[in-house]
Amino acid sequence: MAIERTLSIIKPDATRRNITGLITARLEAAGLRSIAQRRFFMTRQQAEKFYAVHAERAFFDDLCDFMASGPVLVQVLEGENAIARNREVMGATNPANADEGTIRKEFGESIEANSAHGSDSPENAAIEIAFFFSELDIVG
Ligand code: ADP
Ligand code: MG
């Protein structure tokens, strides 16, 4: 297995409930190391660009409004198989379908407000990390 990097976003529903530490603890317990962090308000334009792949979906406008509705905590995670590992610990997109013990099952409020994002492939991880961080921000 390879050491990988992936992009994690703790979404506005979770920053609002002050559970960024709880969620990050789950990521750390899964062997993922947070090697860069930024907490900020994502603009709607940034959300539209970040989720451009979903632009044609019915939920796109609501999703972009939601992502710009409060602060996010964006992190680069590093570890063995980090991309798949992060998605395993997050659980299924819809918290109602997520396995017990996953972040989305435990903390997600709805299919939209599901507390966490994780890159879905090495290609997208590289694109998403570069969208928010410069190499100088990442301290492994
Ligand atoms: P994932 O975040 O698990 O990779 P997707 O890439 O399919 O899931 O969707 C991106 C985000 O869009 C989801 O995390 C969720 O916040 C939102 N979303 C996905 N599907 C829906 C839906 N049917 N209704 C509302 N929001 C959705
Ligand atoms: Mg996705």
Coordinates of C-alpha atoms and ligand atoms in Angstrom, one line a residue:
M1 CA 0.0 0.0 0.0
A2 CA 1.1 3.5 -0.8
I3 CA 1.3 6.6 1.4
E4 CA -1.3 9.0 -0.2
R5 CA -2.6 12.4 0.4
T6 CA -6.3 13.3 0.2
L7 CA -8.5 16.4 0.7
S8 CA -10.9 16.5 3.6
I9 CA -13.5 19.1 4.3
I10 CA -15.4 19.4 7.5
K11 CA -18.6 21.0 6.3
P12 CA -20.6 23.9 7.7
D13 CA -23.1 21.7 9.6
A14 CA -20.2 20.3 11.6
T15 CA -18.4 23.6 12.3
R16 CA -21.8 25.1 13.4
R17 CA -22.1 22.3 16.0
N18 CA -18.4 22.7 17.2
I19 CA -17.5 19.1 16.4
T20 CA -14.4 19.6 14.1
G21 CA -12.3 18.2 16.9
L22 CA -14.5 15.1 17.3
I23 CA -14.4 14.5 13.6
T24 CA -10.7 15.1 13.2
A25 CA -10.1 12.6 16.1
R26 CA -11.9 9.9 14.1
L27 CA -9.7 10.6 11.1
E28 CA -6.6 10.5 13.3
A29 CA -7.8 7.2 14.9
A30 CA -8.0 5.8 11.4
G31 CA -4.3 6.4 10.8
L32 CA -4.7 9.7 8.9
R33 CA -2.5 12.6 9.7
S34 CA -3.6 16.2 9.2
I35 CA -0.7 17.8 7.5
A36 CA -2.4 21.1 6.5
Q37 CA -5.4 23.0 7.8
R38 CA -7.4 26.0 6.9
R39 CA -10.7 27.2 8.5
F40 CA -12.5 29.8 6.3
F41 CA -15.8 30.8 4.8
M42 CA -16.0 29.2 1.3
T43 CA -17.5 31.7 -1.1
R44 CA -20.3 30.5 -3.3
Q45 CA -18.1 30.9 -6.3
Q46 CA -15.5 28.6 -4.7
A47 CA -18.2 26.1 -3.9
E48 CA -19.4 26.1 -7.5
K49 CA -15.9 25.6 -8.8
F50 CA -15.1 22.8 -6.3
Y51 CA -18.3 20.9 -7.1
A52 CA -18.4 21.7 -10.8
V53 CA -18.6 18.0 -11.7
H54 CA -22.1 18.1 -10.1
A55 CA -23.2 21.3 -11.9
E56 CA -26.1 19.5 -13.8
R57 CA -27.5 17.8 -10.7
A58 CA -30.7 19.0 -9.2
F59 CA -29.1 19.4 -5.8
F60 CA -26.2 21.6 -7.1
D61 CA -27.6 25.1 -6.2
D62 CA -28.6 23.9 -2.7
L63 CA -25.3 22.2 -2.2
C64 CA -23.4 25.4 -3.1
D65 CA -25.6 27.5 -0.8
F66 CA -24.9 25.0 2.0
M67 CA -21.1 25.0 1.5
A68 CA -21.1 28.8 1.7
S69 CA -23.5 28.9 4.8
G70 CA -20.8 28.8 7.4
P71 CA -17.1 28.1 8.0
V72 CA -15.4 25.0 6.7
L73 CA -12.3 23.3 8.0
V74 CA -10.3 22.0 5.0
Q75 CA -7.4 19.6 5.7
V76 CA -4.9 17.6 3.8
L77 CA -4.7 14.1 5.2
E78 CA -1.8 11.8 4.7
G79 CA -1.5 8.1 5.4
E80 CA -1.5 4.5 4.0
N81 CA -4.2 4.3 1.4
A82 CA -5.5 7.7 2.6
I83 CA -8.0 8.3 -0.2
A84 CA -10.0 5.1 0.4
R85 CA -9.4 5.1 4.1
N86 CA -10.9 8.6 4.5
R87 CA -13.9 7.6 2.5
E88 CA -14.3 4.4 4.6
V89 CA -14.2 6.4 7.8
M90 CA -16.7 9.0 6.4
G91 CA -19.2 6.4 5.3
A92 CA -21.9 6.6 2.6
T93 CA -23.0 9.9 1.1
N94 CA -26.4 9.6 2.7
P95 CA -26.0 9.3 6.5
A96 CA -29.1 7.0 6.5
N97 CA -27.2 4.5 4.5
A98 CA -23.8 4.9 6.2
D99 CA -22.4 2.0 8.3
E100 CA -22.5 2.3 12.1
G101 CA -19.4 4.0 13.5
T102 CA -18.8 6.1 10.5
I103 CA -18.5 9.9 10.6
R104 CA -21.6 10.5 8.5
K105 CA -23.7 8.0 10.4
E106 CA -22.7 9.5 13.7
F107 CA -22.7 13.2 12.8
G108 CA -24.4 13.8 9.4
E109 CA -27.7 15.6 9.5
S110 CA -28.9 14.8 5.9
I111 CA -27.7 13.6 2.5
E112 CA -26.6 17.3 1.9
A113 CA -25.4 18.3 5.4
N114 CA -23.3 15.1 5.8
S115 CA -20.5 16.7 7.8
A116 CA -17.5 15.6 5.7
H117 CA -16.0 15.6 2.2
G118 CA -13.2 13.3 0.9
S119 CA -11.5 13.1 -2.4
D120 CA -12.6 10.1 -4.5
S121 CA -9.5 9.3 -6.6
P122 CA -5.8 10.1 -6.7
E123 CA -6.4 12.4 -9.7
N124 CA -9.1 14.4 -7.8
A125 CA -7.1 14.4 -4.6
A126 CA -4.3 16.2 -6.4
I127 CA -6.7 18.7 -8.0
E128 CA -8.6 19.3 -4.8
I129 CA -5.5 19.8 -2.6
A130 CA -4.0 22.3 -5.2
F131 CA -7.4 24.1 -5.2
F132 CA -6.9 25.1 -1.5
F133 CA -3.3 24.8 -0.6
S134 CA 0.2 25.6 -1.9
E135 CA 3.0 23.1 -1.4
L136 CA 4.4 25.5 1.2
D137 CA 1.3 25.1 3.4
I138 CA 1.6 21.3 3.6
V139 CA 3.9 20.1 6.4
G140 CA 4.1 16.4 6.4
Ligands
ADP1 P1 -19.6 12.2 -1.8 O1 -19.4 13.5 -1.0 O2 -19.9 11.0 -1.0 O3 -18.4 12.0 -2.8 P2 -21.1 13.1 -4.1 O4 -19.8 13.5 -4.8 O5 -22.0 12.3 -4.9 O6 -20.9 12.4 -2.7 O7 -21.9 14.5 -3.8 C1 -21.2 15.6 -3.3 C2 -22.0 16.2 -2.1 O8 -23.2 16.6 -2.6 C3 -22.4 15.2 -1.0 O9 -21.4 14.9 -0.1 C4 -23.6 15.9 -0.4 O10 -23.2 16.9 0.4 C5 -24.3 16.4 -1.7 N1 -25.3 15.5 -2.3 C6 -25.0 14.4 -3.0 N2 -26.2 13.8 -3.4 C7 -27.2 14.6 -2.9 C8 -28.6 14.6 -3.0 N3 -29.3 13.6 -3.6 N4 -29.3 15.6 -2.4 C9 -28.7 16.6 -1.8 N5 -27.3 16.7 -1.7 C10 -26.6 15.7 -2.2
MG2 MG -17.8 13.1 -4.4

